[in-house]
Amino acid sequence: MSINEAVERGTTGSTELEFDLVIRGERILTTSGIAAHEIGVRDGKIVAIEELGKNLQGARTIDVSEDEVLLPGLVDTHVHVNEPGRTEWEGFESATKAAAAGGVTTIVDMPLNSIPPTVNLEALNIKRDAASTKAYVNVGFWGGAIPGNKEDLKDLHEAGVFGFKCFLLHSGVDEFPSLNVDEMEEDMEVLKSFDSLMIVHAEDSDIIDHAPEASGGKYSGFLDSRPRDAENTAIAQVIERARKTGVRAHVLHLSSSDALEMIREAKAEGVKLTVETCPHYLTLLAEEIPDGATAFKCCPPIRESSNRELLWQGLQDGVIDCIVSDHSPSTIDLKDVENGDFGVAWGGVASLQLGLPLIWTEAKKRGIALEQVIEWMSAKPSALAGLANKGAIKLGNDADFALFAPEATFEVDVNKLHHKNPISPYQGKTLAGVVRSALVAGADVDFKNPNGKLIRRDEA
């Protein structure tokens, strides 16, 4: 029997094999749940999972503390890093440090807000070069679908992007123009030919154009400017065109609970549809946003308490697939903090480092188990991006881990967060759960040596 066969069958014995790393603990979350285990890691891979007490031998050993749980590293498929071009908003060094500090060991970067946007092979290579020496966690890339780049889509796919993002209204930056619904369908047909994925910012441009204009410091005015109907209509269009083309489609950052029933029906019908939501929609309430508090502005917007509860129910029912950050930072001046004008401020929430404690804080109140939270924040995003070797602690997977103390608490201090611009709607909030450390490919993230890898769809 070969060593690999012995490891895969769990018949390695107690001391005959040496691993690069052994992790031991009473609470390790594997695909079978949280239990006492020993994990053996070799060459960045999980090659042994044994009951605690087997005494696996490694060049290095980590003992999980009594108050910690070893988790699979989180996977965040919705991160705006913005480098190059808008690195003053965020960059690969600061973003990936924030990710690691939040237990996120893999991010997939959005194709816009950087200059150039990731809409052709040249731009992808520029972005990869920018990330190559600065990544503290694994980094992959989405491509962009915009008017005029249909001929670039297959090249980007073959170069390893995980799918393609489009907007159905102005993206917020002129260099990444939106598609109309017919253009989206045309691109979907292209993507279907090589089984790629279309991910969509689904808000209807016409409805928003005819809504009241956002201005001033009242959050209610901004909320009126992004009505639920805009989201509901656009999601219906995505479903219709996904049904028509047979392509895989994904709805980004769902905020309107009104859309849940049509999503449920489409999935039951067999439409290839997945849906995400974000921590800000699951933790914050429109009723509690103070006047002028532009740190809370994002698109689509944070809605009311009743809406939030229905989103949580949508997750528990399996209508919503996953939770990702939509980490979309900007400089403080672009958030218009001084004037507090919701019509002027950049729309985006920076929460990459806080996602797990944010969701765990709310999940605990609802009696939702940590295992379920990690399913939403690691396994399901991994499945969305086709990351077959991430998202779970199981044999053969990448040795990406987070050490998490679920009973510990902390108060959010923006000056202690790693993202570049110290502004957050969560400032001063007390959250449950502390990420103590992260490992990527079995190595500690030490915040000094950027040892993360650039990952590709065809190597995932």
Tab-separated table of C-alpha atoms in Angstrom, residues 169-384:
chain	number	residue	atom	x	y	z
A	169	LEU	CA	-27.559	49.897	-14.474
A	170	HIS	CA	-24.690	52.360	-14.141
A	171	SER	CA	-21.903	50.641	-12.226
A	172	GLY	CA	-20.768	53.773	-10.415
A	173	VAL	CA	-17.611	54.073	-12.545
A	174	ASP	CA	-17.640	55.136	-16.188
A	175	GLU	CA	-14.965	52.694	-17.346
A	176	PHE	CA	-17.251	49.722	-16.575
A	177	PRO	CA	-20.479	50.434	-18.509
A	178	SER	CA	-23.648	48.428	-18.005
A	179	LEU	CA	-25.400	45.977	-20.295
A	180	ASN	CA	-29.051	46.166	-21.190
A	181	VAL	CA	-31.037	42.968	-20.750
A	182	ASP	CA	-30.736	41.907	-24.398
A	183	GLU	CA	-26.969	42.462	-24.327
A	184	MET	CA	-26.794	40.385	-21.148
A	185	GLU	CA	-28.639	37.568	-22.921
A	186	GLU	CA	-26.244	37.731	-25.880
A	187	ASP	CA	-23.291	37.412	-23.520
A	188	MET	CA	-25.025	34.596	-21.652
A	189	GLU	CA	-25.199	32.669	-24.926
A	190	VAL	CA	-21.443	33.128	-25.324
A	191	LEU	CA	-20.783	31.980	-21.756
A	192	LYS	CA	-22.975	28.932	-22.211
A	193	SER	CA	-20.709	27.742	-25.029
A	194	PHE	CA	-17.886	27.181	-22.523
A	195	ASP	CA	-20.033	26.628	-19.395
A	196	SER	CA	-19.113	29.822	-17.605
A	197	LEU	CA	-21.114	31.802	-15.078
A	198	MET	CA	-22.798	35.227	-15.360
A	199	ILE	CA	-22.973	37.115	-12.068
A	200	VAL	CA	-25.286	40.104	-12.111
A	201	HIS	CA	-25.765	43.344	-10.243
A	202	ALA	CA	-29.531	43.218	-10.595
A	203	GLU	CA	-31.232	46.596	-10.270
A	204	ASP	CA	-33.394	48.028	-13.044
A	205	SER	CA	-31.998	51.253	-14.456
A	206	ASP	CA	-35.316	52.666	-15.688
A	207	ILE	CA	-37.068	52.237	-12.347
A	208	ILE	CA	-34.207	53.914	-10.487
A	209	ASP	CA	-34.101	56.732	-13.050
A	210	HIS	CA	-37.765	57.460	-12.267
A	211	ALA	CA	-37.421	57.120	-8.483
A	212	PRO	CA	-36.925	60.157	-6.212
A	213	GLU	CA	-33.374	61.431	-6.389
A	214	ALA	CA	-31.237	60.809	-3.320
A	215	SER	CA	-29.892	63.938	-1.652
A	216	GLY	CA	-29.216	65.233	1.803
A	217	GLY	CA	-28.669	63.471	5.087
A	218	LYS	CA	-31.905	61.494	5.521
A	219	TYR	CA	-31.383	57.767	5.000
A	220	SER	CA	-35.063	57.383	4.143
A	221	GLY	CA	-34.504	59.576	1.098
A	222	PHE	CA	-31.703	57.336	-0.130
A	223	LEU	CA	-33.813	54.231	0.502
A	224	ASP	CA	-36.626	55.712	-1.612
A	225	SER	CA	-34.137	56.287	-4.435
A	226	ARG	CA	-33.352	52.521	-4.677
A	227	PRO	CA	-36.815	50.914	-4.464
A	228	ARG	CA	-37.366	47.188	-4.085
A	229	ASP	CA	-39.124	47.156	-7.450
A	230	ALA	CA	-35.826	47.963	-9.156
A	231	GLU	CA	-34.243	44.873	-7.667
A	232	ASN	CA	-37.283	42.645	-8.142
A	233	THR	CA	-37.683	43.601	-11.801
A	234	ALA	CA	-34.032	43.048	-12.612
A	235	ILE	CA	-33.927	39.688	-10.830
A	236	ALA	CA	-36.981	38.605	-12.821
A	237	GLN	CA	-35.095	39.552	-15.989
A	238	VAL	CA	-32.044	37.554	-14.932
A	239	ILE	CA	-34.254	34.528	-14.247
A	240	GLU	CA	-36.031	34.885	-17.586
A	241	ARG	CA	-32.801	35.096	-19.583
A	242	ALA	CA	-31.121	32.308	-17.600
A	243	ARG	CA	-34.145	30.122	-18.268
A	244	LYS	CA	-34.064	31.009	-21.969
A	245	THR	CA	-30.332	30.447	-22.490
A	246	GLY	CA	-29.728	27.634	-20.001
A	247	VAL	CA	-26.649	29.440	-18.708
A	248	ARG	CA	-25.588	29.465	-15.057
A	249	ALA	CA	-26.549	32.793	-13.468
A	250	HIS	CA	-25.879	34.273	-10.052
A	251	VAL	CA	-27.666	37.184	-8.369
A	252	LEU	CA	-25.285	39.380	-6.425
A	253	HIS	CA	-25.963	41.044	-3.039
A	254	LEU	CA	-29.687	40.321	-2.664
A	255	SER	CA	-31.318	42.913	-0.427
A	256	SER	CA	-35.019	42.709	-1.390
A	257	SER	CA	-36.855	39.882	0.335
A	258	ASP	CA	-39.715	40.403	-2.137
A	259	ALA	CA	-37.653	38.483	-4.712
A	260	LEU	CA	-37.373	35.318	-2.636
A	261	GLU	CA	-40.504	33.630	-3.935
A	262	MET	CA	-39.601	34.065	-7.620
A	263	ILE	CA	-36.106	32.773	-6.859
A	264	ARG	CA	-37.570	29.773	-5.045
A	265	GLU	CA	-39.854	29.001	-7.988
A	266	ALA	CA	-37.069	29.390	-10.549
A	267	LYS	CA	-34.799	27.005	-8.659
A	268	ALA	CA	-37.624	24.463	-8.300
A	269	GLU	CA	-38.199	24.701	-12.041
A	270	GLY	CA	-34.543	23.894	-12.703
A	271	VAL	CA	-33.219	27.309	-13.722
A	272	LYS	CA	-29.469	27.324	-13.061
A	273	LEU	CA	-29.607	30.104	-10.494
A	274	THR	CA	-27.682	30.899	-7.318
A	275	VAL	CA	-28.048	33.871	-4.994
A	276	GLU	CA	-25.917	35.607	-2.391
A	277	THR	CA	-26.562	38.139	0.317
A	278	CYS	CA	-24.186	40.120	2.522
A	279	PRO	CA	-23.508	40.813	6.199
A	280	HIS	CA	-24.833	44.383	6.013
A	281	TYR	CA	-28.257	43.188	4.861
A	282	LEU	CA	-28.355	40.568	7.621
A	283	THR	CA	-27.119	42.699	10.520
A	284	LEU	CA	-28.077	46.349	9.927
A	285	LEU	CA	-31.502	48.006	9.862
A	286	ALA	CA	-32.729	51.013	7.894
A	287	GLU	CA	-34.683	52.183	10.942
A	288	GLU	CA	-31.493	52.522	12.968
A	289	ILE	CA	-29.290	54.406	10.477
A	290	PRO	CA	-28.626	57.926	11.787
A	291	ASP	CA	-28.989	61.017	9.657
A	292	GLY	CA	-25.821	61.739	7.715
A	293	ALA	CA	-24.283	58.324	8.448
A	294	THR	CA	-22.987	57.702	4.951
A	295	ALA	CA	-20.813	54.794	6.126
A	296	PHE	CA	-24.061	52.803	5.808
A	297	LYS	CA	-24.650	53.668	2.140
A	298	CYS	CA	-24.483	50.738	-0.271
A	299	CYS	CA	-26.310	49.659	-3.426
A	300	PRO	CA	-28.721	47.968	-3.256
A	301	PRO	CA	-29.522	49.507	0.125
A	302	ILE	CA	-29.865	48.217	3.657
A	303	ARG	CA	-33.597	47.758	4.208
A	304	GLU	CA	-36.041	47.417	7.112
A	305	SER	CA	-36.189	44.981	10.024
A	306	SER	CA	-38.968	42.858	8.522
A	307	ASN	CA	-36.961	42.527	5.312
A	308	ARG	CA	-33.881	41.410	7.244
A	309	GLU	CA	-35.788	38.631	8.990
A	310	LEU	CA	-37.090	37.319	5.667
A	311	LEU	CA	-33.531	37.237	4.275
A	312	TRP	CA	-32.465	35.113	7.226
A	313	GLN	CA	-35.393	32.814	6.543
A	314	GLY	CA	-34.386	32.659	2.882
A	315	LEU	CA	-30.943	31.449	3.931
A	316	GLN	CA	-32.368	28.815	6.250
A	317	ASP	CA	-34.751	27.636	3.541
A	318	GLY	CA	-31.914	27.323	1.016
A	319	VAL	CA	-33.343	29.965	-1.330
A	320	ILE	CA	-30.271	32.140	-0.717
A	321	ASP	CA	-27.089	30.110	-1.204
A	322	CYS	CA	-24.264	32.021	0.408
A	323	ILE	CA	-23.056	35.028	2.375
A	324	VAL	CA	-20.175	37.129	1.017
A	325	SER	CA	-18.932	40.585	1.921
A	326	ASP	CA	-19.317	42.830	-1.143
A	327	HIS	CA	-16.318	44.598	0.390
A	328	SER	CA	-16.500	47.882	-1.529
A	329	PRO	CA	-14.356	50.525	0.177
A	330	SER	CA	-13.446	54.020	-0.911
A	331	THR	CA	-11.523	56.928	0.520
A	332	ILE	CA	-13.162	58.692	3.453
A	333	ASP	CA	-13.690	61.871	1.458
A	334	LEU	CA	-15.684	59.929	-1.174
A	335	LYS	CA	-17.987	58.742	1.621
A	336	ASP	CA	-18.721	62.468	2.180
A	337	VAL	CA	-18.432	62.043	5.926
A	338	GLU	CA	-18.045	65.775	6.500
A	339	ASN	CA	-21.366	66.663	4.860
A	340	GLY	CA	-23.236	63.389	5.268
A	341	ASP	CA	-25.021	63.646	1.924
A	342	PHE	CA	-26.403	60.267	0.820
A	343	GLY	CA	-26.796	61.549	-2.724
A	344	VAL	CA	-23.090	62.347	-3.034
A	345	ALA	CA	-21.386	59.622	-0.987
A	346	TRP	CA	-19.828	56.509	-2.535
A	347	GLY	CA	-22.037	53.470	-2.042
A	348	GLY	CA	-20.103	50.634	-0.477
A	349	VAL	CA	-19.451	48.936	2.875
A	350	ALA	CA	-15.998	47.747	3.927
A	351	SER	CA	-16.488	44.604	6.014
A	352	LEU	CA	-14.069	41.959	4.751
A	353	GLN	CA	-12.415	41.518	8.161
A	354	LEU	CA	-15.687	41.451	10.111
A	355	GLY	CA	-17.947	39.117	8.146
A	356	LEU	CA	-17.654	36.010	10.315
A	357	PRO	CA	-18.205	37.696	13.707
A	358	LEU	CA	-21.013	39.819	12.231
A	359	ILE	CA	-22.897	36.799	10.964
A	360	TRP	CA	-22.079	34.651	13.990
A	361	THR	CA	-23.394	37.384	16.329
A	362	GLU	CA	-26.761	37.358	14.568
A	363	ALA	CA	-26.835	33.600	13.967
A	364	LYS	CA	-26.392	32.882	17.685
A	365	LYS	CA	-29.464	34.995	18.473
A	366	ARG	CA	-31.459	32.823	16.090
A	367	GLY	CA	-30.164	29.488	17.350
A	368	ILE	CA	-28.264	28.837	14.105
A	369	ALA	CA	-25.239	26.569	14.501
A	370	LEU	CA	-21.702	27.601	13.637
A	371	GLU	CA	-21.556	24.679	11.188
A	372	GLN	CA	-24.375	26.273	9.170
A	373	VAL	CA	-22.692	29.677	9.178
A	374	ILE	CA	-19.524	28.138	7.745
A	375	GLU	CA	-21.557	26.318	5.104
A	376	TRP	CA	-22.895	29.695	3.958
A	377	MET	CA	-19.533	31.479	4.158
A	378	SER	CA	-17.076	28.816	3.005
A	379	ALA	CA	-18.534	25.699	1.358
A	380	LYS	CA	-21.210	27.454	-0.692
A	381	PRO	CA	-19.012	30.291	-2.039
A	382	SER	CA	-16.408	27.652	-2.913
A	383	ALA	CA	-19.035	25.748	-4.872
A	384	LEU	CA	-20.145	28.936	-6.622
